[in-house]
Coordinates of C-alpha atoms in Angstrom, one line a residue:
X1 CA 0.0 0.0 0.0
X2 CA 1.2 3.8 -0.7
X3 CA 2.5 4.7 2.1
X4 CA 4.0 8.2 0.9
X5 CA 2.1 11.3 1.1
X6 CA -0.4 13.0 3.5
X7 CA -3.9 11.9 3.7
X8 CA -5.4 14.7 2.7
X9 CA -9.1 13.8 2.0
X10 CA -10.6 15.2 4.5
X11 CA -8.6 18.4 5.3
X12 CA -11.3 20.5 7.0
X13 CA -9.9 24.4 5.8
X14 CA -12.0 27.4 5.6
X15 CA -12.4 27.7 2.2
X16 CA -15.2 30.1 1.9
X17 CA -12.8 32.5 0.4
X18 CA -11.0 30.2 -2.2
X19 CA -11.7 31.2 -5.7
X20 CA -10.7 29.1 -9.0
X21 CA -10.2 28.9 -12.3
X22 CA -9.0 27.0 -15.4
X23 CA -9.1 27.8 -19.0
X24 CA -8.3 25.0 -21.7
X25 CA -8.8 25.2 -26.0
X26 CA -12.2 23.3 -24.9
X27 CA -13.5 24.1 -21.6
X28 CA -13.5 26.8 -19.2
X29 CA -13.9 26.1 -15.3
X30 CA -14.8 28.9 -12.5
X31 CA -15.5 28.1 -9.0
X32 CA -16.0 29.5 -5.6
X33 CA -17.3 28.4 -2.3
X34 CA -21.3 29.3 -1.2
X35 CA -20.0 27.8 2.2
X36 CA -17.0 27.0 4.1
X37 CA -17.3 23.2 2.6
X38 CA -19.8 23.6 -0.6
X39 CA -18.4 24.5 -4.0
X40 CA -20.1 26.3 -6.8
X41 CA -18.8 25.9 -10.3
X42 CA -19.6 27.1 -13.8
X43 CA -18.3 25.4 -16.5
X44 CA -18.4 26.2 -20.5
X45 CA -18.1 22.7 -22.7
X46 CA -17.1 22.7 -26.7
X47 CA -17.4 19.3 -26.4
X48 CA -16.3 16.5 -29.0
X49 CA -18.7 13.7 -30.0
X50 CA -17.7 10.9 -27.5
X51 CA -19.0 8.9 -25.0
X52 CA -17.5 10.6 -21.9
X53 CA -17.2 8.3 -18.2
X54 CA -17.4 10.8 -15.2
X55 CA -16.3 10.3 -11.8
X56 CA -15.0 12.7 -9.3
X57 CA -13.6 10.5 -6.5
X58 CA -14.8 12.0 -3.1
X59 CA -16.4 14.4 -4.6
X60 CA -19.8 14.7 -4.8
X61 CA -21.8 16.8 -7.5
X62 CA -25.0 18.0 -8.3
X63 CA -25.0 19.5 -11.5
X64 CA -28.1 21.6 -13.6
X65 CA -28.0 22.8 -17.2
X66 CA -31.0 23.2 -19.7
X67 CA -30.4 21.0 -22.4
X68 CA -30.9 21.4 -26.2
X69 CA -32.4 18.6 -27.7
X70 CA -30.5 15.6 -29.5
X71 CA -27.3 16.1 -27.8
X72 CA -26.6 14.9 -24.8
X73 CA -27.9 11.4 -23.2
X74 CA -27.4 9.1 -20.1
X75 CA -26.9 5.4 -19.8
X76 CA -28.6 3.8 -16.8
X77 CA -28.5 0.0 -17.1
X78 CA -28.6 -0.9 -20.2
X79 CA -31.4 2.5 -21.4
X80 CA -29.8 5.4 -23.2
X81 CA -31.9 8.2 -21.8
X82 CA -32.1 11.5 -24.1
X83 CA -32.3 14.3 -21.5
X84 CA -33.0 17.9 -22.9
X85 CA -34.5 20.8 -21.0
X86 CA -33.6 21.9 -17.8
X87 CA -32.4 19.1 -15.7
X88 CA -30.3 17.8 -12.3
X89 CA -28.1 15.5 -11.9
X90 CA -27.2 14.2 -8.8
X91 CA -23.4 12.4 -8.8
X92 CA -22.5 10.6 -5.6
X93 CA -18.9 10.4 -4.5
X94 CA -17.6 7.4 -6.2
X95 CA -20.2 7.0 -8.9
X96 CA -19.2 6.7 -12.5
X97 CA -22.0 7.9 -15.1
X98 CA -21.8 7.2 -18.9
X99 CA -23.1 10.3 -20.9
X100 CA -23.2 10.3 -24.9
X101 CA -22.8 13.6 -26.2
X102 CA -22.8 15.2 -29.3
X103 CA -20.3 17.5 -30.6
X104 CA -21.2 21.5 -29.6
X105 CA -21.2 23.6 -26.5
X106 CA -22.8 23.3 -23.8
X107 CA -23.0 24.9 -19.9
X108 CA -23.6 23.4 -16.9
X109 CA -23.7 24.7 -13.2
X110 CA -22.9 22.5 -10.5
X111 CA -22.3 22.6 -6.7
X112 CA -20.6 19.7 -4.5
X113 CA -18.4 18.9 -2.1
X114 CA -15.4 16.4 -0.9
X115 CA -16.9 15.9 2.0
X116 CA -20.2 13.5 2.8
X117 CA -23.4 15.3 3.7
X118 CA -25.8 12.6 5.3
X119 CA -29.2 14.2 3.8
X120 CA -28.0 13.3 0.0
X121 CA -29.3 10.3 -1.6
X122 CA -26.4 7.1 -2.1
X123 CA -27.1 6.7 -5.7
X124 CA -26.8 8.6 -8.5
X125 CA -30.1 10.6 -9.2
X126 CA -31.9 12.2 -12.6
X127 CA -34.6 15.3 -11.9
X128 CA -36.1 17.0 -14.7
X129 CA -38.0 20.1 -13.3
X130 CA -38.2 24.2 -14.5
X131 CA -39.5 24.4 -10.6
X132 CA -36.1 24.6 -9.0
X133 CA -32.5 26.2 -9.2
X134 CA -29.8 25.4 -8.2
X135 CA -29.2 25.6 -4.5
X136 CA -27.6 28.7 -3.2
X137 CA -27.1 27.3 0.6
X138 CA -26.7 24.4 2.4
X139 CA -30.6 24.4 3.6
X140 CA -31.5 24.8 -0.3
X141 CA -29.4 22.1 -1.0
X142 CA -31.7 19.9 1.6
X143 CA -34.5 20.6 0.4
X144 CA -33.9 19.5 -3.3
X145 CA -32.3 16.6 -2.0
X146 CA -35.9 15.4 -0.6
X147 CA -36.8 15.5 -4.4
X148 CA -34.4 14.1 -5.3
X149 CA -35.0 10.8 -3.1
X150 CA -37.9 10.6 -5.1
X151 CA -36.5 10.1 -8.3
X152 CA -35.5 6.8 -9.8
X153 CA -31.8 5.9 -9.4
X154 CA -29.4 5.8 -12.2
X155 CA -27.8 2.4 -12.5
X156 CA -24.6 2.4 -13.1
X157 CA -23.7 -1.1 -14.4
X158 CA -24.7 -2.2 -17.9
X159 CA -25.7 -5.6 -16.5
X160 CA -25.2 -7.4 -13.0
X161 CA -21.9 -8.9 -12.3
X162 CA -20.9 -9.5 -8.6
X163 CA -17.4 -9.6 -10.3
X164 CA -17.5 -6.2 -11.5
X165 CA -19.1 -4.7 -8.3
X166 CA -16.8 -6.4 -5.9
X167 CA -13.4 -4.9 -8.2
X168 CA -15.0 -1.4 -8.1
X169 CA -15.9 -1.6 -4.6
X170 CA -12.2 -2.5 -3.9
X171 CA -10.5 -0.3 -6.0
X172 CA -13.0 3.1 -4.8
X173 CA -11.7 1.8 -1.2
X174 CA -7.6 1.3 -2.2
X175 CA -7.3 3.2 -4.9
X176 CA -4.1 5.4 -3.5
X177 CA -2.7 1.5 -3.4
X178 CA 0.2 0.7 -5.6
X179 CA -0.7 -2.5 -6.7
X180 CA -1.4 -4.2 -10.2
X181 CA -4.7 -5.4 -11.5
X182 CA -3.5 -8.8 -10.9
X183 CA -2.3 -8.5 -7.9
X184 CA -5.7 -7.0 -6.9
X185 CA -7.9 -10.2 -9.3
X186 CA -5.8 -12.5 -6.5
X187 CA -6.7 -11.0 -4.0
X188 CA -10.6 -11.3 -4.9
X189 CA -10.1 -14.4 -6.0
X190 CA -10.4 -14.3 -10.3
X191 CA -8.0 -14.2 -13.0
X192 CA -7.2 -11.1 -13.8
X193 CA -8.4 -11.8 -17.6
X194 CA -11.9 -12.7 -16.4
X195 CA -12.4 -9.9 -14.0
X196 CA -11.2 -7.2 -15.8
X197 CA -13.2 -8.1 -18.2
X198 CA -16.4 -8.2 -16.6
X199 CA -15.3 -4.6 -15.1
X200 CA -15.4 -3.1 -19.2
X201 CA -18.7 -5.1 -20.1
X202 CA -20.4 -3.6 -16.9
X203 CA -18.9 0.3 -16.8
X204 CA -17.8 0.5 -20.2
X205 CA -13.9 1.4 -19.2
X206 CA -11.4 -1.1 -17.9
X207 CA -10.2 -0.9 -14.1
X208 CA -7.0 0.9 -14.8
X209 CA -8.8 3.6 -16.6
X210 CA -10.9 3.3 -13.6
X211 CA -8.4 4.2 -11.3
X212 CA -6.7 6.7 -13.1
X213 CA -9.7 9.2 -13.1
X214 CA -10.5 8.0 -9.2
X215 CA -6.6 9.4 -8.6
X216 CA -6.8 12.3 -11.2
X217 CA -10.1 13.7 -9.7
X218 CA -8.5 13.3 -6.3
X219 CA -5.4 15.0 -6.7
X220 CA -7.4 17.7 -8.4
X221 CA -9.6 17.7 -5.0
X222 CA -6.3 18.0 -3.4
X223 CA -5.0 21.1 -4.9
X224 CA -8.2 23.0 -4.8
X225 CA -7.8 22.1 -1.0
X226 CA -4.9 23.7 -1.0
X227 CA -2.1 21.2 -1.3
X228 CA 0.8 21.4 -3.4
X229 CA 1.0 19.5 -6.7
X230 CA 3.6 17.4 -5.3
X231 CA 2.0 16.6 -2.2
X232 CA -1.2 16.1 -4.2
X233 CA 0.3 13.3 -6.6
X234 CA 1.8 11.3 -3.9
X235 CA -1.0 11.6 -1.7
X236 CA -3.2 9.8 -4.1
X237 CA -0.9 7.1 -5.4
X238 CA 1.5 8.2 -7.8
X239 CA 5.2 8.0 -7.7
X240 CA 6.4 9.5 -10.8
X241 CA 5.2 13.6 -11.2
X242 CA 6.0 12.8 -14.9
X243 CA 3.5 9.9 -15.0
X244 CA 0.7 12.0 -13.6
X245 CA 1.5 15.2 -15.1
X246 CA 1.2 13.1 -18.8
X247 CA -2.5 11.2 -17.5
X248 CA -3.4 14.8 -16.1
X249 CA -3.4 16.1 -19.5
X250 CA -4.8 12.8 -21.2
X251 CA -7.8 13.7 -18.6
X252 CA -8.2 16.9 -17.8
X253 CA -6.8 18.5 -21.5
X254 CA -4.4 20.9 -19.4
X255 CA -1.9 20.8 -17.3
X256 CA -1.9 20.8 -13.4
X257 CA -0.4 24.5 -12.8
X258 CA -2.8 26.2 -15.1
X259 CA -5.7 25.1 -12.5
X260 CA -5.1 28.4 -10.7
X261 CA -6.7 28.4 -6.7
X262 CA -6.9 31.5 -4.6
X263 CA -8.0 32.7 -0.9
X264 CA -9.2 36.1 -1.3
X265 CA -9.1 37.7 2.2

């Protein structure tokens, strides 16, 4: 297991002043905090015609955008939902969501937070409504969350495989751990062929790609805490800067110092 780096997960700063930004060739990225733990971001998509696998580690998200028709859908099971209008979607920590979207730009608005809030539903969660905006506060926030309870979960996996489930479950809990895919597949039990196999059919990436955004998305959580990008790289499992500063760009199409975090006193 990776024992170099702080843990830095759950670093409990006063962030209600932090202010951020990032500006790529196809996205542009502004946040700041509507409470000492809650983020706000805005972000502005020209985005390619892909299918596009979203986690954000620890984070959690809840994100709103009204939607032009025919370009942007959502895979739950094995359903392709075409979502237009105004809509939420609710992203729990951990969660990976499959969205097709069509090439064009698009905006979305979104508020989360690295840290749990016990009110929000475990699974991931699709409202369409005009009655509500996006929370401003942390009571707001509660009270769409009792709509969204309502709502029909988003299934995640394609089709059920306890294979598949029991590799993500491990690799969401150890994912700062330096260890192969088959070192992991004996640990569980299965070849590594067989289960990493069962991991694409059911989320649609393999379990490294898996873990690379889980690390990504945390060492991004990391610096926006205010951690170093050293410090943020080892603290989520990487041992080479080189390594993560080259998957960094694969994922995030820019490179770690242009993501530019403030305090504003």
């Amino acid at each position: 297991m990776n024992q170099m780096g702080p843990e830095l997960n759950h670093r409990k700063t006063k962030l209600k002043n932090n202010r951020g930004h990032v500006i790529t060739s196809t996205y542009s990225n502004r946040f700041s905090y509507i409470d000492d733990h809650i983020l706000y971001c805005e972000k502005q998509h020209n985005y390619s015609k892909k299918i596009y696998h979203e986690t954000h580690a620890s984070d959690w998200f809840l994100a709103y955008a009204v939607l032009p028709e025919n370009r942007v859908c959502l895979r739950s099971a094995d359903t392709i939902l075409k979502l237009d209008g105004p809509i939420f979607i609710f992203q729990p920590a951990f969660s990976l969501l499959e969205f097709h979207i069509e090439e064009g730009f698009l905006k979305w608005e979104c508020i989360g937070s690295h840290l749990p809030f016990d009110f929000l539903p475990t699974s991931p969660k699709l409202l369409k409504t005009s009655n509500f905006t996006l929370p401003k506060n942390k009571q707001d926030l509660i009270e769409v969350s009792k709509k969204l309870f309502l709502q029909p979960s988003i299934i995640q996996e394609r089709t059920p495989s306890a294979i598949a489930e029991k590799l993500k479950n491990y690799i969401d809990s150890n994912f700062r751990e330096d260890l192969k895919i088959g070192i992991i597949a004996k640990k569980l039990n299965y070849s590594r062929e067989v289960m990493t196999r069962a991991f694409k059919k059911v989320y649609g990436i393999s379990p490294i790609e898996y873990r690379h955004k889980l690390r990504l998305s945390e060492a991004l959580i990391q610096m926006r805490l205010g951690f170093s990008i050293t410090d943020a790289l080892l603290s989520v499992g990487f041992m080479d800067p080189s390594q993560f500063i080259v998957q960094f760009k694969n994922l995030f199409n820019s490179l770690p110092h242009k993501y530019k975090f403030q305090n504003e006193k």
